[in-house]
Amino acid sequence: MNDWGDTCAFALALPDVKMASWWDRAKKAQRVAGNMEERP
């Protein structure tokens, strides 16, 4: 795996609206999952 290549590919994909919305949903889902895990 080439980290720099992966970073470049990700950076090139960022302007894509679909990519941005997918990333937004992923981060929101991750936050919800994290909140659920924190509850006793």
Coordinates of C-alpha atoms in Angstrom, one line a residue:
M1 CA 0.0 0.0 0.0
N2 CA 1.3 3.4 -0.9
D3 CA -0.1 5.9 1.7
W4 CA 0.9 8.9 -0.5
G5 CA -1.0 7.4 -3.5
D6 CA -4.0 6.7 -1.4
T7 CA -4.0 10.3 0.0
C8 CA -3.7 11.7 -3.5
A9 CA -6.6 9.5 -4.8
F10 CA -8.7 10.6 -1.8
A11 CA -7.9 14.2 -2.4
L12 CA -8.8 14.0 -6.0
A13 CA -12.2 12.3 -5.1
L14 CA -13.1 15.0 -2.5
P15 CA -14.6 17.5 -5.0
D16 CA -17.0 14.8 -6.1
V17 CA -20.4 15.6 -4.4
K18 CA -21.3 11.9 -4.1
M19 CA -18.0 11.2 -2.4
A20 CA -18.5 14.1 0.0
S21 CA -22.1 13.0 0.9
W22 CA -20.9 9.4 1.4
W23 CA -18.1 10.7 3.7
D24 CA -20.6 12.8 5.5
R25 CA -22.9 9.9 6.1
A26 CA -20.0 7.7 7.1
K27 CA -18.8 10.2 9.7
K28 CA -22.4 10.7 11.1
A29 CA -22.9 6.9 11.3
Q30 CA -19.5 6.6 13.1
R31 CA -20.5 9.3 15.5
V32 CA -23.9 7.6 16.3
A33 CA -22.1 4.3 16.8
G34 CA -19.6 5.9 19.1
N35 CA -22.4 7.5 21.1
M36 CA -24.1 4.2 21.5
E37 CA -20.9 2.5 22.6
E38 CA -20.3 5.2 25.3
R39 CA -23.6 4.5 26.9
P40 CA -23.5 2.1 29.9

